[in-house]
Amino acid sequence: GAGVSQSPSNKVTEKGKDVELRCDPISGHTALYWYRQRLGQGLEFLIYFQGNSAPDKSGLPSDRFSAERTGESVSTLTIQRTQQEDSAVYLCASTDNEQFFGPGTRLTVL
Amino acid sequence: GQNIDQPTEMTATEGAIVQINCTYQTSGFNGLFWYQQHAGEAPTFLSYNVLDGLEEKGRFSSFLSRSKGYSYLLLKELQMKDSASYLCAVNTGGFKTIFGAGTRLFVKA
């Protein structure tokens, strides 16, 4: 596709439920990032995939968070047993040097 | 540790020039980026510096001094639409990039 796409654009869930967020990167980009951005704050690095190397998971805030990527294609970020503090915009970016960001998924945990 | 510092907020007047500073201390350095983010939108790329000096692109310029761990973004002929957050980000090696918290710029008439 022409750019990075993410789905859903908005997700409202109840505390304790699991959610899955999807990112479709730009074709050919080997690196993919997930970030979290709380309202009025900067980007918080979560996880980074680079080709077939082991992902850098150093930014994941807890073991409730996990992410997968198949090859150089789609990635999914899964949050289990969601908490209210997980409410944020989750941004995905793919890169061939500069990062191209998707529109984000706005997650609201009630 | 990894640290990127930028001012939290700045205010400037339409038509003026504003300079947004960024200092960084990172374990590696493979280039510095500036991104613009309007409220409610995703960040978009503005500039990339890997060598010392000034890169100019229209109304926007970005400067880097690697020895000082310092960069600035210069915006000229400010327009109301320039009101946004400006994010400084450092590539610390490979494709790993760390972002600062961003500087919120308010442009007033």
PDB file of N, CA, C and O in Angstrom, chain A residues 30-31 33 35 37 40-43 45 48 50 56 58 91 95-99 101-103 106, chain B residues 30 33 35 37 40-45 48 87 91 93-102 104:
ATOM      1  N   THR A  30      11.978  -3.117   6.244  1.00  0.00           N
ATOM      2  CA  THR A  30      12.358  -4.259   7.059  1.00  0.00           C
ATOM      3  C   THR A  30      12.149  -4.010   8.542  1.00  0.00           C
ATOM      4  O   THR A  30      12.054  -4.946   9.320  1.00  0.00           O
ATOM      5  N   ALA A  31      12.113  -2.747   8.937  1.00  0.00           N
ATOM      6  CA  ALA A  31      11.997  -2.422  10.364  1.00  0.00           C
ATOM      7  C   ALA A  31      10.603  -1.898  10.673  1.00  0.00           C
ATOM      8  O   ALA A  31      10.011  -1.149   9.885  1.00  0.00           O
ATOM      9  N   TYR A  33       8.126  -0.548  14.139  1.00  0.00           N
ATOM     10  CA  TYR A  33       8.092  -0.125  15.538  1.00  0.00           C
ATOM     11  C   TYR A  33       6.652  -0.029  16.032  1.00  0.00           C
ATOM     12  O   TYR A  33       5.761   0.328  15.270  1.00  0.00           O
ATOM     13  N   TYR A  35       4.799   2.164  19.191  1.00  0.00           N
ATOM     14  CA  TYR A  35       4.939   3.180  20.221  1.00  0.00           C
ATOM     15  C   TYR A  35       3.596   3.370  20.919  1.00  0.00           C
ATOM     16  O   TYR A  35       2.536   3.128  20.338  1.00  0.00           O
ATOM     17  N   GLN A  37       1.465   6.468  22.941  1.00  0.00           N
ATOM     18  CA  GLN A  37       1.448   7.911  23.200  1.00  0.00           C
ATOM     19  C   GLN A  37       0.219   8.241  24.034  1.00  0.00           C
ATOM     20  O   GLN A  37      -0.914   8.165  23.552  1.00  0.00           O
ATOM     21  N   GLY A  40      -1.193  14.158  25.309  1.00  0.00           N
ATOM     22  CA  GLY A  40      -0.309  15.282  25.606  1.00  0.00           C
ATOM     23  C   GLY A  40       1.114  14.914  25.911  1.00  0.00           C
ATOM     24  O   GLY A  40       1.894  15.766  26.343  1.00  0.00           O
ATOM     25  N   GLN A  41       1.479  13.656  25.663  1.00  0.00           N
ATOM     26  CA  GLN A  41       2.832  13.221  25.983  1.00  0.00           C
ATOM     27  C   GLN A  41       3.573  12.765  24.726  1.00  0.00           C
ATOM     28  O   GLN A  41       3.019  12.708  23.644  1.00  0.00           O
ATOM     29  N   GLY A  42       4.856  12.472  24.904  1.00  0.00           N
ATOM     30  CA  GLY A  42       5.689  12.039  23.790  1.00  0.00           C
ATOM     31  C   GLY A  42       5.483  10.571  23.460  1.00  0.00           C
ATOM     32  O   GLY A  42       4.650   9.887  24.044  1.00  0.00           O
ATOM     33  N   LEU A  43       6.266  10.100  22.503  1.00  0.00           N
ATOM     34  CA  LEU A  43       6.178   8.704  22.078  1.00  0.00           C
ATOM     35  C   LEU A  43       6.981   7.814  23.011  1.00  0.00           C
ATOM     36  O   LEU A  43       8.156   8.077  23.270  1.00  0.00           O
ATOM     37  N   PHE A  45       8.558   4.219  23.354  1.00  0.00           N
ATOM     38  CA  PHE A  45       8.950   3.044  22.576  1.00  0.00           C
ATOM     39  C   PHE A  45       8.454   1.770  23.257  1.00  0.00           C
ATOM     40  O   PHE A  45       8.619   1.587  24.465  1.00  0.00           O
ATOM     41  N   TYR A  48      10.413  -3.249  18.725  1.00  0.00           N
ATOM     42  CA  TYR A  48      10.984  -2.964  17.412  1.00  0.00           C
ATOM     43  C   TYR A  48      11.358  -4.280  16.759  1.00  0.00           C
ATOM     44  O   TYR A  48      11.990  -5.136  17.382  1.00  0.00           O
ATOM     45  N   GLN A  50      13.249  -5.982  13.353  1.00  0.00           N
ATOM     46  CA  GLN A  50      14.191  -5.695  12.270  1.00  0.00           C
ATOM     47  C   GLN A  50      14.434  -6.993  11.516  1.00  0.00           C
ATOM     48  O   GLN A  50      15.163  -7.871  12.001  1.00  0.00           O
ATOM     49  N   ASP A  56      13.427  -6.337  19.560  1.00  0.00           N
ATOM     50  CA  ASP A  56      13.836  -5.609  20.762  1.00  0.00           C
ATOM     51  C   ASP A  56      12.579  -5.299  21.554  1.00  0.00           C
ATOM     52  O   ASP A  56      11.820  -4.410  21.185  1.00  0.00           O
ATOM     53  N   SER A  58      12.473  -4.298  24.712  1.00  0.00           N
ATOM     54  CA  SER A  58      12.871  -3.623  25.944  1.00  0.00           C
ATOM     55  C   SER A  58      11.875  -2.572  26.427  1.00  0.00           C
ATOM     56  O   SER A  58      11.890  -2.195  27.597  1.00  0.00           O
ATOM     57  N   LEU A  91       0.809   3.754  18.169  1.00  0.00           N
ATOM     58  CA  LEU A  91       1.295   4.098  16.840  1.00  0.00           C
ATOM     59  C   LEU A  91       2.258   3.036  16.336  1.00  0.00           C
ATOM     60  O   LEU A  91       3.106   2.550  17.081  1.00  0.00           O
ATOM     61  N   THR A  95      10.079   1.684   8.522  1.00  0.00           N
ATOM     62  CA  THR A  95      11.163   2.575   8.156  1.00  0.00           C
ATOM     63  C   THR A  95      12.119   1.954   7.165  1.00  0.00           C
ATOM     64  O   THR A  95      12.362   0.745   7.188  1.00  0.00           O
ATOM     65  N   ASP A  96      12.648   2.834   6.305  1.00  0.00           N
ATOM     66  CA  ASP A  96      13.844   2.498   5.539  1.00  0.00           C
ATOM     67  C   ASP A  96      14.911   3.542   5.845  1.00  0.00           C
ATOM     68  O   ASP A  96      15.896   3.623   5.150  1.00  0.00           O
ATOM     69  N   ASN A  97      14.716   4.328   6.846  1.00  0.00           N
ATOM     70  CA  ASN A  97      15.596   5.319   7.474  1.00  0.00           C
ATOM     71  C   ASN A  97      14.701   6.243   8.280  1.00  0.00           C
ATOM     72  O   ASN A  97      14.632   6.130   9.503  1.00  0.00           O
ATOM     73  N   GLU A  98      14.003   7.191   7.604  1.00  0.00           N
ATOM     74  CA  GLU A  98      12.988   7.956   8.333  1.00  0.00           C
ATOM     75  C   GLU A  98      11.816   7.028   8.619  1.00  0.00           C
ATOM     76  O   GLU A  98      11.611   6.024   7.914  1.00  0.00           O
ATOM     77  N   GLN A  99      11.089   7.371   9.664  1.00  0.00           N
ATOM     78  CA  GLN A  99       9.949   6.524  10.044  1.00  0.00           C
ATOM     79  C   GLN A  99       8.674   7.075   9.436  1.00  0.00           C
ATOM     80  O   GLN A  99       8.417   8.276   9.466  1.00  0.00           O
ATOM     81  N   PHE A 101       4.738   6.842   9.876  1.00  0.00           N
ATOM     82  CA  PHE A 101       3.809   6.429  10.906  1.00  0.00           C
ATOM     83  C   PHE A 101       2.439   6.110  10.340  1.00  0.00           C
ATOM     84  O   PHE A 101       1.967   6.762   9.398  1.00  0.00           O
ATOM     85  N   GLY A 102       1.802   5.133  10.944  1.00  0.00           N
ATOM     86  CA  GLY A 102       0.398   4.893  10.672  1.00  0.00           C
ATOM     87  C   GLY A 102      -0.443   5.888  11.440  1.00  0.00           C
ATOM     88  O   GLY A 102       0.078   6.654  12.261  1.00  0.00           O
ATOM     89  N   PRO A 103      -1.747   5.874  11.202  1.00  0.00           N
ATOM     90  CA  PRO A 103      -2.643   6.842  11.853  1.00  0.00           C
ATOM     91  C   PRO A 103      -2.897   6.541  13.316  1.00  0.00           C
ATOM     92  O   PRO A 103      -3.443   7.381  14.029  1.00  0.00           O
ATOM     93  N   ARG A 106      -6.606   4.392  18.661  1.00  0.00           N
ATOM     94  CA  ARG A 106      -6.922   5.017  19.952  1.00  0.00           C
ATOM     95  C   ARG A 106      -7.622   3.977  20.816  1.00  0.00           C
ATOM     96  O   ARG A 106      -8.728   3.543  20.489  1.00  0.00           O
TER      97      ARG A 106
ATOM     98  N   ASN B  30      23.430   7.427  15.184  1.00  0.00           N
ATOM     99  CA  ASN B  30      23.443   7.130  13.756  1.00  0.00           C
ATOM    100  C   ASN B  30      22.526   8.093  13.015  1.00  0.00           C
ATOM    101  O   ASN B  30      21.975   7.748  11.980  1.00  0.00           O
ATOM    102  N   PHE B  33      16.628  12.934  13.881  1.00  0.00           N
ATOM    103  CA  PHE B  33      15.436  13.275  13.109  1.00  0.00           C
ATOM    104  C   PHE B  33      14.621  14.324  13.842  1.00  0.00           C
ATOM    105  O   PHE B  33      14.606  14.370  15.065  1.00  0.00           O
ATOM    106  N   TYR B  35      10.500  15.447  13.736  1.00  0.00           N
ATOM    107  CA  TYR B  35       9.167  15.134  13.239  1.00  0.00           C
ATOM    108  C   TYR B  35       8.204  16.214  13.727  1.00  0.00           C
ATOM    109  O   TYR B  35       8.388  16.792  14.798  1.00  0.00           O
ATOM    110  N   GLN B  37       4.141  16.857  14.685  1.00  0.00           N
ATOM    111  CA  GLN B  37       2.914  16.144  15.000  1.00  0.00           C
ATOM    112  C   GLN B  37       1.819  17.144  15.358  1.00  0.00           C
ATOM    113  O   GLN B  37       1.900  17.813  16.396  1.00  0.00           O
ATOM    114  N   GLY B  40      -3.796  15.127  17.524  1.00  0.00           N
ATOM    115  CA  GLY B  40      -4.688  14.083  17.033  1.00  0.00           C
ATOM    116  C   GLY B  40      -4.215  13.370  15.787  1.00  0.00           C
ATOM    117  O   GLY B  40      -4.937  12.538  15.238  1.00  0.00           O
ATOM    118  N   GLU B  41      -3.014  13.713  15.326  1.00  0.00           N
ATOM    119  CA  GLU B  41      -2.494  13.087  14.110  1.00  0.00           C
ATOM    120  C   GLU B  41      -1.186  12.364  14.403  1.00  0.00           C
ATOM    121  O   GLU B  41      -0.574  12.544  15.446  1.00  0.00           O
ATOM    122  N   ALA B  42      -0.756  11.544  13.445  1.00  0.00           N
ATOM    123  CA  ALA B  42       0.520  10.845  13.582  1.00  0.00           C
ATOM    124  C   ALA B  42       1.673  11.785  13.236  1.00  0.00           C
ATOM    125  O   ALA B  42       1.502  12.759  12.503  1.00  0.00           O
ATOM    126  N   PRO B  43       2.867  11.528  13.752  1.00  0.00           N
ATOM    127  CA  PRO B  43       4.032  12.347  13.399  1.00  0.00           C
ATOM    128  C   PRO B  43       4.384  12.213  11.928  1.00  0.00           C
ATOM    129  O   PRO B  43       4.193  11.158  11.323  1.00  0.00           O
ATOM    130  N   THR B  44       4.904  13.303  11.362  1.00  0.00           N
ATOM    131  CA  THR B  44       5.399  13.275   9.989  1.00  0.00           C
ATOM    132  C   THR B  44       6.834  13.775   9.960  1.00  0.00           C
ATOM    133  O   THR B  44       7.210  14.676  10.714  1.00  0.00           O
ATOM    134  N   PHE B  45       7.616  13.212   9.084  1.00  0.00           N
ATOM    135  CA  PHE B  45       9.046  13.488   8.985  1.00  0.00           C
ATOM    136  C   PHE B  45       9.307  14.912   8.510  1.00  0.00           C
ATOM    137  O   PHE B  45       8.666  15.395   7.579  1.00  0.00           O
ATOM    138  N   TYR B  48      16.457  15.147   8.658  1.00  0.00           N
ATOM    139  CA  TYR B  48      17.405  14.133   9.127  1.00  0.00           C
ATOM    140  C   TYR B  48      18.806  14.708   9.022  1.00  0.00           C
ATOM    141  O   TYR B  48      19.205  15.213   7.974  1.00  0.00           O
ATOM    142  N   LEU B  87       9.041  16.801  17.506  1.00  0.00           N
ATOM    143  CA  LEU B  87       9.699  15.692  18.183  1.00  0.00           C
ATOM    144  C   LEU B  87      11.121  15.522  17.663  1.00  0.00           C
ATOM    145  O   LEU B  87      11.338  15.422  16.454  1.00  0.00           O
ATOM    146  N   ASN B  91      18.550   8.085  16.164  1.00  0.00           N
ATOM    147  CA  ASN B  91      18.814   6.698  15.791  1.00  0.00           C
ATOM    148  C   ASN B  91      20.065   6.270  16.540  1.00  0.00           C
ATOM    149  O   ASN B  91      21.141   6.834  16.337  1.00  0.00           O
ATOM    150  N   GLY B  93      21.456   3.272  16.480  1.00  0.00           N
ATOM    151  CA  GLY B  93      22.179   2.170  15.838  1.00  0.00           C
ATOM    152  C   GLY B  93      21.199   1.239  15.152  1.00  0.00           C
ATOM    153  O   GLY B  93      20.124   0.990  15.678  1.00  0.00           O
ATOM    154  N   GLY B  94      21.575   0.729  14.001  1.00  0.00           N
ATOM    155  CA  GLY B  94      20.636  -0.075  13.223  1.00  0.00           C
ATOM    156  C   GLY B  94      19.445   0.782  12.893  1.00  0.00           C
ATOM    157  O   GLY B  94      19.587   1.871  12.363  1.00  0.00           O
ATOM    158  N   PHE B  95      18.276   0.315  13.231  1.00  0.00           N
ATOM    159  CA  PHE B  95      17.087   1.131  13.025  1.00  0.00           C
ATOM    160  C   PHE B  95      16.481   1.586  14.343  1.00  0.00           C
ATOM    161  O   PHE B  95      15.402   2.163  14.351  1.00  0.00           O
ATOM    162  N   LYS B  96      17.152   1.344  15.451  1.00  0.00           N
ATOM    163  CA  LYS B  96      16.552   1.689  16.731  1.00  0.00           C
ATOM    164  C   LYS B  96      16.536   3.201  16.918  1.00  0.00           C
ATOM    165  O   LYS B  96      17.569   3.860  16.813  1.00  0.00           O
ATOM    166  N   THR B  97      15.382   3.753  17.189  1.00  0.00           N
ATOM    167  CA  THR B  97      15.208   5.198  17.324  1.00  0.00           C
ATOM    168  C   THR B  97      14.509   5.511  18.629  1.00  0.00           C
ATOM    169  O   THR B  97      13.529   4.869  18.985  1.00  0.00           O
ATOM    170  N   ILE B  98      15.034   6.520  19.329  1.00  0.00           N
ATOM    171  CA  ILE B  98      14.448   6.962  20.590  1.00  0.00           C
ATOM    172  C   ILE B  98      13.951   8.384  20.408  1.00  0.00           C
ATOM    173  O   ILE B  98      14.660   9.222  19.839  1.00  0.00           O
ATOM    174  N   PHE B  99      12.736   8.652  20.907  1.00  0.00           N
ATOM    175  CA  PHE B  99      12.119   9.966  20.760  1.00  0.00           C
ATOM    176  C   PHE B  99      12.199  10.761  22.055  1.00  0.00           C
ATOM    177  O   PHE B  99      12.076  10.212  23.159  1.00  0.00           O
ATOM    178  N   GLY B 100      12.365  12.076  21.902  1.00  0.00           N
ATOM    179  CA  GLY B 100      12.158  12.985  23.015  1.00  0.00           C
ATOM    180  C   GLY B 100      10.668  13.156  23.255  1.00  0.00           C
ATOM    181  O   GLY B 100       9.841  12.681  22.465  1.00  0.00           O
ATOM    182  N   ALA B 101      10.338  13.861  24.330  1.00  0.00           N
ATOM    183  CA  ALA B 101       8.925  14.038  24.702  1.00  0.00           C
ATOM    184  C   ALA B 101       8.201  15.039  23.817  1.00  0.00           C
ATOM    185  O   ALA B 101       6.980  15.121  23.844  1.00  0.00           O
ATOM    186  N   GLY B 102       8.979  15.807  23.037  1.00  0.00           N
ATOM    187  CA  GLY B 102       8.335  16.754  22.123  1.00  0.00           C
ATOM    188  C   GLY B 102       8.231  18.146  22.700  1.00  0.00           C
ATOM    189  O   GLY B 102       8.161  18.338  23.915  1.00  0.00           O
ATOM    190  N   ARG B 104       5.846  21.494  22.356  1.00  0.00           N
ATOM    191  CA  ARG B 104       4.578  21.999  21.829  1.00  0.00           C
ATOM    192  C   ARG B 104       4.763  23.466  21.460  1.00  0.00           C
ATOM    193  O   ARG B 104       5.093  24.289  22.326  1.00  0.00           O
TER     194      ARG B 104
END
